[in-house]
PDB file of C-alpha atoms in Angstrom:
ATOM      1  CA  MET H   1      -0.024   0.576  -0.249  1.00  0.00           C
ATOM      2  CA  LYS H   2       2.002   3.361  -1.623  1.00  0.00           C
ATOM      3  CA  ALA H   3       1.389   6.228   1.684  1.00  0.00           C
ATOM      4  CA  LEU H   4       3.300   9.081   1.994  1.00  0.00           C
ATOM      5  CA  GLN H   5       3.952  11.472   4.739  1.00  0.00           C
ATOM      6  CA  PHE H   6       3.950  15.284   5.152  1.00  0.00           C
ATOM      7  CA  GLU H   7       3.746  18.173   7.545  1.00  0.00           C
ATOM      8  CA  VAL H   8       0.658  19.753   7.440  1.00  0.00           C
ATOM      9  CA  LYS H   9       1.168  24.112  10.142  1.00  0.00           C
ATOM     10  CA  GLY H  10      -0.429  27.216   9.521  1.00  0.00           C
ATOM     11  CA  GLU H  11      -1.566  30.225  11.495  1.00  0.00           C
ATOM     12  CA  TRP H  12      -5.142  28.992  12.768  1.00  0.00           C
ATOM     13  CA  ALA H  13      -7.877  26.481  12.199  1.00  0.00           C
ATOM     14  CA  HIS H  14     -11.464  25.592  12.135  1.00  0.00           C
ATOM     15  CA  PHE H  15     -12.578  21.898  11.262  1.00  0.00           C
ATOM     16  CA  LYS H  16     -16.140  23.047  12.072  1.00  0.00           C
ATOM     17  CA  ARG H  17     -18.489  20.596  14.702  1.00  0.00           C
ATOM     18  CA  PRO H  18     -21.198  19.963  12.730  1.00  0.00           C
ATOM     19  CA  GLU H  19     -23.351  19.520  15.700  1.00  0.00           C
ATOM     20  CA  THR H  20     -22.895  23.132  16.821  1.00  0.00           C
ATOM     21  CA  ASN H  21     -23.628  25.723  14.157  1.00  0.00           C
ATOM     22  CA  ASN H  22     -24.990  29.366  16.822  1.00  0.00           C
ATOM     23  CA  ASN H  23     -21.083  29.699  18.835  1.00  0.00           C
ATOM     24  CA  PRO H  24     -19.037  27.079  16.138  1.00  0.00           C
ATOM     25  CA  LEU H  25     -16.725  24.485  18.186  1.00  0.00           C
ATOM     26  CA  THR H  26     -14.080  23.204  16.234  1.00  0.00           C
ATOM     27  CA  HIS H  27     -13.003  19.433  16.015  1.00  0.00           C
ATOM     28  CA  ASP H  28      -9.216  19.005  17.742  1.00  0.00           C
ATOM     29  CA  MET H  29      -7.406  18.364  14.466  1.00  0.00           C
ATOM     30  CA  ILE H  30      -6.642  18.459  10.686  1.00  0.00           C
ATOM     31  CA  THR H  31     -10.301  15.829  10.262  1.00  0.00           C
ATOM     32  CA  LYS H  32     -10.671  13.156   6.464  1.00  0.00           C
ATOM     33  CA  THR H  33     -12.925  15.077   4.860  1.00  0.00           C
ATOM     34  CA  ALA H  34     -10.497  18.283   5.426  1.00  0.00           C
ATOM     35  CA  LEU H  35      -8.206  16.878   4.275  1.00  0.00           C
ATOM     36  CA  ILE H  36      -9.896  15.609   1.033  1.00  0.00           C
ATOM     37  CA  GLY H  37     -10.487  19.263   0.732  1.00  0.00           C
ATOM     38  CA  MET H  38      -7.125  20.164   0.484  1.00  0.00           C
ATOM     39  CA  ILE H  39      -5.860  17.248  -2.075  1.00  0.00           C
ATOM     40  CA  GLY H  40      -8.637  18.889  -4.314  1.00  0.00           C
ATOM     41  CA  ALA H  41      -7.678  22.205  -4.065  1.00  0.00           C
ATOM     42  CA  VAL H  42      -3.383  21.196  -4.312  1.00  0.00           C
ATOM     43  CA  LEU H  43      -4.748  19.465  -7.523  1.00  0.00           C
ATOM     44  CA  GLY H  44      -6.815  22.500  -9.021  1.00  0.00           C
ATOM     45  CA  ILE H  45     -10.212  20.495  -8.825  1.00  0.00           C
ATOM     46  CA  GLU H  46     -13.434  22.147  -9.155  1.00  0.00           C
ATOM     47  CA  ARG H  47     -15.925  21.574  -6.957  1.00  0.00           C
ATOM     48  CA  ARG H  48     -18.285  19.872  -9.679  1.00  0.00           C
ATOM     49  CA  GLU H  49     -15.633  17.236  -9.944  1.00  0.00           C
ATOM     50  CA  MET H  50     -14.648  17.103  -5.996  1.00  0.00           C
ATOM     51  CA  LYS H  51     -19.408  16.299  -5.547  1.00  0.00           C
ATOM     52  CA  SER H  52     -18.780  13.059  -7.349  1.00  0.00           C
ATOM     53  CA  LEU H  53     -15.056  12.415  -6.051  1.00  0.00           C
ATOM     54  CA  PHE H  54     -15.930  13.082  -2.589  1.00  0.00           C
ATOM     55  CA  PRO H  55     -17.426   9.736  -1.936  1.00  0.00           C
ATOM     56  CA  ILE H  56     -14.864   7.955  -3.880  1.00  0.00           C
ATOM     57  CA  LEU H  57     -11.660   9.604  -1.708  1.00  0.00           C
ATOM     58  CA  SER H  58     -13.301   8.850   1.551  1.00  0.00           C
ATOM     59  CA  GLU H  59     -12.788   5.077   0.793  1.00  0.00           C
ATOM     60  CA  ASP H  60      -9.740   4.785  -0.842  1.00  0.00           C
ATOM     61  CA  PHE H  61      -8.032   6.919   1.074  1.00  0.00           C
ATOM     62  CA  ILE H  62      -6.819   6.211   4.168  1.00  0.00           C
ATOM     63  CA  TYR H  63      -4.628   8.866   7.144  1.00  0.00           C
ATOM     64  CA  ASN H  64      -2.935   9.373  10.448  1.00  0.00           C
ATOM     65  CA  VAL H  65      -2.589  12.267  12.650  1.00  0.00           C
ATOM     66  CA  GLN H  66       0.379  13.348  14.522  1.00  0.00           C
ATOM     67  CA  LEU H  67       0.625  16.403  15.840  1.00  0.00           C
ATOM     68  CA  LEU H  68       3.721  19.268  15.380  1.00  0.00           C
ATOM     69  CA  ASN H  69       1.956  21.368  18.823  1.00  0.00           C
ATOM     70  CA  PRO H  70      -0.096  21.170  22.157  1.00  0.00           C
ATOM     71  CA  VAL H  71      -3.578  21.846  20.691  1.00  0.00           C
ATOM     72  CA  LYS H  72      -4.474  25.127  21.755  1.00  0.00           C
ATOM     73  CA  LYS H  73      -8.190  26.436  21.361  1.00  0.00           C
ATOM     74  CA  ILE H  74      -9.561  30.515  21.063  1.00  0.00           C
ATOM     75  CA  SER H  75     -12.040  32.236  20.978  1.00  0.00           C
ATOM     76  CA  LEU H  76     -12.481  35.415  18.149  1.00  0.00           C
ATOM     77  CA  GLY H  77     -15.335  36.990  17.292  1.00  0.00           C
ATOM     78  CA  LEU H  78     -16.290  37.319  13.532  1.00  0.00           C
ATOM     79  CA  THR H  79     -18.778  37.994  11.254  1.00  0.00           C
ATOM     80  CA  SER H  80     -19.604  35.218   8.940  1.00  0.00           C
ATOM     81  CA  ARG H  81     -21.821  35.679   5.234  1.00  0.00           C
ATOM     82  CA  LYS H  82     -22.837  33.991   2.915  1.00  0.00           C
ATOM     83  CA  ALA H  83     -20.197  33.735  -0.133  1.00  0.00           C
ATOM     84  CA  PHE H  84     -20.799  36.975  -2.612  1.00  0.00           C
ATOM     85  CA  SER H  85     -23.325  38.010  -0.551  1.00  0.00           C
ATOM     86  CA  THR H  86     -23.794  42.563   0.367  1.00  0.00           C
ATOM     87  CA  VAL H  87     -27.112  42.920   1.895  1.00  0.00           C
ATOM     88  CA  GLU H  88     -26.882  40.016   3.885  1.00  0.00           C
ATOM     89  CA  LYS H  89     -27.346  41.129   7.331  1.00  0.00           C
ATOM     90  CA  ALA H  90     -25.463  39.026  10.023  1.00  0.00           C
ATOM     91  CA  SER H  91     -24.041  39.869  13.205  1.00  0.00           C
ATOM     92  CA  PRO H  92     -20.866  38.033  15.628  1.00  0.00           C
ATOM     93  CA  LYS H  93     -20.425  35.371  16.395  1.00  0.00           C
ATOM     94  CA  SER H  94     -18.075  33.167  19.606  1.00  0.00           C
ATOM     95  CA  PHE H  95     -16.468  31.215  16.578  1.00  0.00           C
ATOM     96  CA  GLU H  96     -13.682  28.135  18.332  1.00  0.00           C
ATOM     97  CA  ILE H  97     -10.370  28.689  16.452  1.00  0.00           C
ATOM     98  CA  LEU H  98      -6.803  26.356  16.397  1.00  0.00           C
ATOM     99  CA  ARG H  99      -3.949  28.710  17.117  1.00  0.00           C
ATOM    100  CA  ASN H 100      -0.521  27.181  15.604  1.00  0.00           C
ATOM    101  CA  PRO H 101      -1.971  24.264  14.441  1.00  0.00           C
ATOM    102  CA  ALA H 102       0.486  21.710  12.903  1.00  0.00           C
ATOM    103  CA  TYR H 103       0.247  17.783  12.127  1.00  0.00           C
ATOM    104  CA  VAL H 104       2.380  15.319  10.392  1.00  0.00           C
ATOM    105  CA  ILE H 105       0.143  13.660   8.556  1.00  0.00           C
ATOM    106  CA  THR H 106       0.781  10.002   7.076  1.00  0.00           C
ATOM    107  CA  LEU H 107      -2.096   9.488   4.419  1.00  0.00           C
ATOM    108  CA  ALA H 108      -1.927   5.792   1.963  1.00  0.00           C
ATOM    109  CA  LEU H 109      -3.839   3.784  -0.468  1.00  0.00           C
ATOM    110  CA  SER H 110      -6.503   1.297   0.311  1.00  0.00           C
ATOM    111  CA  ASN H 111      -8.050   1.406  -3.658  1.00  0.00           C
ATOM    112  CA  GLU H 112      -5.506   1.304  -7.225  1.00  0.00           C
ATOM    113  CA  ARG H 113      -8.625   3.291  -8.439  1.00  0.00           C
ATOM    114  CA  SER H 114      -7.475   6.816  -6.805  1.00  0.00           C
ATOM    115  CA  LEU H 115      -4.083   5.954  -7.593  1.00  0.00           C
ATOM    116  CA  ASN H 116      -3.459   8.745 -10.016  1.00  0.00           C
ATOM    117  CA  ILE H 117      -5.417  11.014  -8.173  1.00  0.00           C
ATOM    118  CA  PHE H 118      -2.851   9.793  -5.217  1.00  0.00           C
ATOM    119  CA  ASN H 119       0.746  10.458  -7.974  1.00  0.00           C
ATOM    120  CA  ARG H 120      -1.052  13.854  -8.693  1.00  0.00           C
ATOM    121  CA  PHE H 121      -1.256  15.093  -4.609  1.00  0.00           C
ATOM    122  CA  VAL H 122       2.378  12.824  -3.234  1.00  0.00           C
ATOM    123  CA  THR H 123       3.894  15.385  -6.951  1.00  0.00           C
ATOM    124  CA  ALA H 124       2.497  18.453  -5.614  1.00  0.00           C
ATOM    125  CA  VAL H 125       3.819  17.841  -2.036  1.00  0.00           C
ATOM    126  CA  LYS H 126       7.345  16.946  -3.118  1.00  0.00           C
ATOM    127  CA  GLU H 127       7.098  20.029  -5.702  1.00  0.00           C
ATOM    128  CA  GLU H 128       5.516  22.494  -3.075  1.00  0.00           C
ATOM    129  CA  SER H 129       2.952  23.686  -5.668  1.00  0.00           C
ATOM    130  CA  ALA H 130      -0.288  24.218  -5.407  1.00  0.00           C
ATOM    131  CA  ILE H 131      -2.979  25.313  -8.781  1.00  0.00           C
ATOM    132  CA  TYR H 132      -5.761  26.686  -4.846  1.00  0.00           C
ATOM    133  CA  THR H 133      -3.992  27.834  -1.188  1.00  0.00           C
ATOM    134  CA  PRO H 134      -4.991  24.773   0.542  1.00  0.00           C
ATOM    135  CA  ILE H 135      -6.538  25.947   3.562  1.00  0.00           C
ATOM    136  CA  LEU H 136      -7.006  24.171   6.661  1.00  0.00           C
ATOM    137  CA  GLY H 137     -10.640  24.605   7.122  1.00  0.00           C
ATOM    138  CA  TRP H 138     -11.377  28.117   5.658  1.00  0.00           C
ATOM    139  CA  HIS H 139     -10.393  30.216   3.351  1.00  0.00           C
ATOM    140  CA  ASN H 140      -9.051  32.136   5.687  1.00  0.00           C
ATOM    141  CA  CYS H 141      -6.959  29.750   7.462  1.00  0.00           C
ATOM    142  CA  PRO H 142      -3.958  29.060   4.698  1.00  0.00           C
ATOM    143  CA  ALA H 143      -2.194  26.373   5.099  1.00  0.00           C
ATOM    144  CA  GLU H 144       1.760  25.479   4.823  1.00  0.00           C
ATOM    145  CA  ILE H 145       3.079  21.987   3.446  1.00  0.00           C
ATOM    146  CA  TYR H 146       6.012  19.749   3.782  1.00  0.00           C
ATOM    147  CA  TYR H 147       7.368  17.043   2.130  1.00  0.00           C
ATOM    148  CA  LYS H 148       8.529  14.414   5.108  1.00  0.00           C
ATOM    149  CA  SER H 149       9.237  11.079   2.925  1.00  0.00           C
ATOM    150  CA  GLU H 150       7.223   8.551   0.418  1.00  0.00           C
ATOM    151  CA  GLY H 151       7.484   4.461   0.851  1.00  0.00           C
ATOM    152  CA  LYS H 152       4.979   1.866   1.539  1.00  0.00           C
ATOM    153  CA  MET H 153       2.121   0.599   4.703  1.00  0.00           C
ATOM    154  CA  SER H 154       2.153  -2.861   5.905  1.00  0.00           C
ATOM    155  CA  GLU H 155      -0.856  -5.075   5.947  1.00  0.00           C
ATOM    156  CA  ILE H 156      -2.252  -5.167   8.482  1.00  0.00           C
ATOM    157  CA  GLN H 157      -0.763  -6.568  12.019  1.00  0.00           C
ATOM    158  CA  GLU H 158      -2.079  -6.784  16.023  1.00  0.00           C
ATOM    159  CA  GLY H 159       0.097  -6.522  18.436  1.00  0.00           C
ATOM    160  CA  GLU H 160       1.981  -3.466  21.474  1.00  0.00           C
ATOM    161  CA  PHE H 161       2.573  -0.625  20.141  1.00  0.00           C
ATOM    162  CA  GLN H 162       3.910   2.581  20.644  1.00  0.00           C
ATOM    163  CA  THR H 163       2.302   6.081  18.803  1.00  0.00           C
ATOM    164  CA  ASN H 164       1.552  10.023  18.602  1.00  0.00           C
ATOM    165  CA  GLY H 165      -0.797  10.000  16.607  1.00  0.00           C
ATOM    166  CA  PHE H 166      -4.440   8.742  17.528  1.00  0.00           C
ATOM    167  CA  VAL H 167      -6.102   5.473  17.644  1.00  0.00           C
ATOM    168  CA  LYS H 168     -10.033   4.727  17.727  1.00  0.00           C
ATOM    169  CA  ALA H 169     -11.490   4.535  20.898  1.00  0.00           C
ATOM    170  CA  GLY H 170     -12.471   1.716  22.516  1.00  0.00           C
ATOM    171  CA  GLU H 171     -11.541  -0.801  20.361  1.00  0.00           C
ATOM    172  CA  TYR H 172      -7.766  -0.192  21.068  1.00  0.00           C
ATOM    173  CA  THR H 173      -6.603  -0.836  25.263  1.00  0.00           C
ATOM    174  CA  PRO H 174      -5.246   1.523  26.796  1.00  0.00           C
ATOM    175  CA  CYS H 175      -1.690   0.361  28.265  1.00  0.00           C
ATOM    176  CA  ASN H 176       0.450   3.556  30.378  1.00  0.00           C
ATOM    177  CA  LEU H 177      -2.647   6.474  31.023  1.00  0.00           C
ATOM    178  CA  THR H 178      -1.193   8.842  32.819  1.00  0.00           C
ATOM    179  CA  SER H 179      -2.542  12.214  35.120  1.00  0.00           C
ATOM    180  CA  GLU H 180       1.579  13.565  33.863  1.00  0.00           C
ATOM    181  CA  PHE H 181      -0.078  14.511  30.076  1.00  0.00           C
ATOM    182  CA  ARG H 182      -3.153  15.266  28.462  1.00  0.00           C
ATOM    183  CA  ILE H 183      -5.167  12.734  26.538  1.00  0.00           C
ATOM    184  CA  GLY H 184      -7.752  13.598  23.762  1.00  0.00           C
ATOM    185  CA  PHE H 185     -11.281  12.825  22.999  1.00  0.00           C
ATOM    186  CA  ASP H 186     -12.650  14.074  19.476  1.00  0.00           C
ATOM    187  CA  LYS H 187     -15.410  12.512  16.772  1.00  0.00           C
ATOM    188  CA  LEU H 188     -13.731  12.469  13.260  1.00  0.00           C
ATOM    189  CA  PRO H 189     -15.990  12.583  10.100  1.00  0.00           C
ATOM    190  CA  THR H 190     -14.497  10.394   7.410  1.00  0.00           C
ATOM    191  CA  TYR H 191     -17.053  10.618   4.574  1.00  0.00           C
ATOM    192  CA  GLN H 192     -18.908  13.454   2.102  1.00  0.00           C
ATOM    193  CA  ASN H 193     -21.262  12.305   0.459  1.00  0.00           C
ATOM    194  CA  ASP H 194     -21.936  13.871  -3.362  1.00  0.00           C
ATOM    195  CA  ASP H 195     -23.953  16.682  -1.801  1.00  0.00           C
ATOM    196  CA  PHE H 196     -20.916  17.419   0.845  1.00  0.00           C
ATOM    197  CA  TRP H 197     -22.659  15.722   3.815  1.00  0.00           C
ATOM    198  CA  ASN H 198     -19.974  13.998   6.461  1.00  0.00           C
ATOM    199  CA  LEU H 199     -22.462  11.039   7.060  1.00  0.00           C
ATOM    200  CA  PRO H 200     -23.115  10.525  10.486  1.00  0.00           C
ATOM    201  CA  GLU H 201     -22.683   7.144  10.773  1.00  0.00           C
ATOM    202  CA  LYS H 202     -19.083   7.810   9.061  1.00  0.00           C
ATOM    203  CA  TYR H 203     -18.271   9.588  12.121  1.00  0.00           C
ATOM    204  CA  VAL H 204     -14.876   7.849  13.821  1.00  0.00           C
ATOM    205  CA  GLN H 205     -14.387   8.160  17.606  1.00  0.00           C
ATOM    206  CA  VAL H 206     -10.963   8.181  18.009  1.00  0.00           C
ATOM    207  CA  ILE H 207      -8.159   9.206  21.084  1.00  0.00           C
ATOM    208  CA  TYR H 208      -4.643  11.017  20.686  1.00  0.00           C
ATOM    209  CA  PRO H 209      -1.763  12.150  23.645  1.00  0.00           C
ATOM    210  CA  ASP H 210      -1.344  15.661  23.331  1.00  0.00           C
ATOM    211  CA  TYR H 211       2.482  17.308  22.181  1.00  0.00           C
ATOM    212  CA  PRO H 212       5.278  15.306  22.899  1.00  0.00           C
ATOM    213  CA  HIS H 213       3.543  12.727  24.753  1.00  0.00           C
ATOM    214  CA  SER H 214       2.755   9.600  22.900  1.00  0.00           C
ATOM    215  CA  ILE H 215       1.538   5.918  24.156  1.00  0.00           C
ATOM    216  CA  SER H 216       0.952   2.582  24.229  1.00  0.00           C
ATOM    217  CA  VAL H 217      -1.597   0.337  24.002  1.00  0.00           C
ATOM    218  CA  LYS H 218      -2.543  -2.524  22.006  1.00  0.00           C
ATOM    219  CA  GLY H 219      -5.143  -3.584  19.178  1.00  0.00           C
ATOM    220  CA  LYS H 220      -4.260  -3.386  15.114  1.00  0.00           C
ATOM    221  CA  TYR H 221      -2.189  -1.482  13.223  1.00  0.00           C
ATOM    222  CA  ARG H 222       0.005  -0.906   9.502  1.00  0.00           C
ATOM    223  CA  GLU H 223       4.088  -0.285   9.788  1.00  0.00           C
ATOM    224  CA  TYR H 224       4.912   2.701   7.723  1.00  0.00           C
ATOM    225  CA  SER H 225       8.227   1.267   5.690  1.00  0.00           C
ATOM    226  CA  VAL H 226      10.128   4.466   5.402  1.00  0.00           C
ATOM    227  CA  THR H 227      10.172   5.122  10.011  1.00  0.00           C
ATOM    228  CA  SER H 228       9.050   2.029  10.960  1.00  0.00           C
ATOM    229  CA  GLU H 229       6.404   3.850  12.912  1.00  0.00           C
ATOM    230  CA  LYS H 230       3.424   1.848  13.480  1.00  0.00           C
ATOM    231  CA  LEU H 231       0.374   3.901  13.553  1.00  0.00           C
ATOM    232  CA  CYS H 232      -3.932   3.306  13.068  1.00  0.00           C
ATOM    233  CA  LEU H 233      -5.196   4.214   9.812  1.00  0.00           C
ATOM    234  CA  ILE H 234      -9.539   5.071   9.573  1.00  0.00           C
TER     235      ILE H 234
END
């Protein structure tokens, strides 16, 4: 299974939780659906084409996120309007924003039908090129992308392993949880249909160690050939 590791950084990010419309809250980290949107932007894929690609890429790409900065959230009063509307009345809302988000993302190809898009994205990351500006959830949250390595993921194995990334809550048995550092919990969308709707049944609950810590867990993993890291991919 082909895989790519790269870093994504920015000053701000907002990955909106759908259940918080009045005072929007953000997920703790980049979601799979936000990552797919970022891939589309880098490759210059128009919105109409992405509409049909989202469910395919949701199935064919699997990923893991490791933090490079602690999760830090702040609240900002912002006014949000619909695009191209100059007459719509709006008042400021309190938005939860991620400050200085930075991640190592491992992206793997689980189905060869999306090989062309995967290879094009690898090339773009290596060349630090993008057709449209990649963003961290919002268009006013630009992202910087840096290539780390390209390799392969192993077949699924099972056992105890140490990780800096997320694992599925309830499916992995923690071995060394302590009160010395923060363990985060989140419920991440992993599938978007062709109406740009995140299907509720496709959300995955995860736990993760806050930067710069790691956790030891028992469960299924894949090993990345370049670094020998053992990771849970969703």
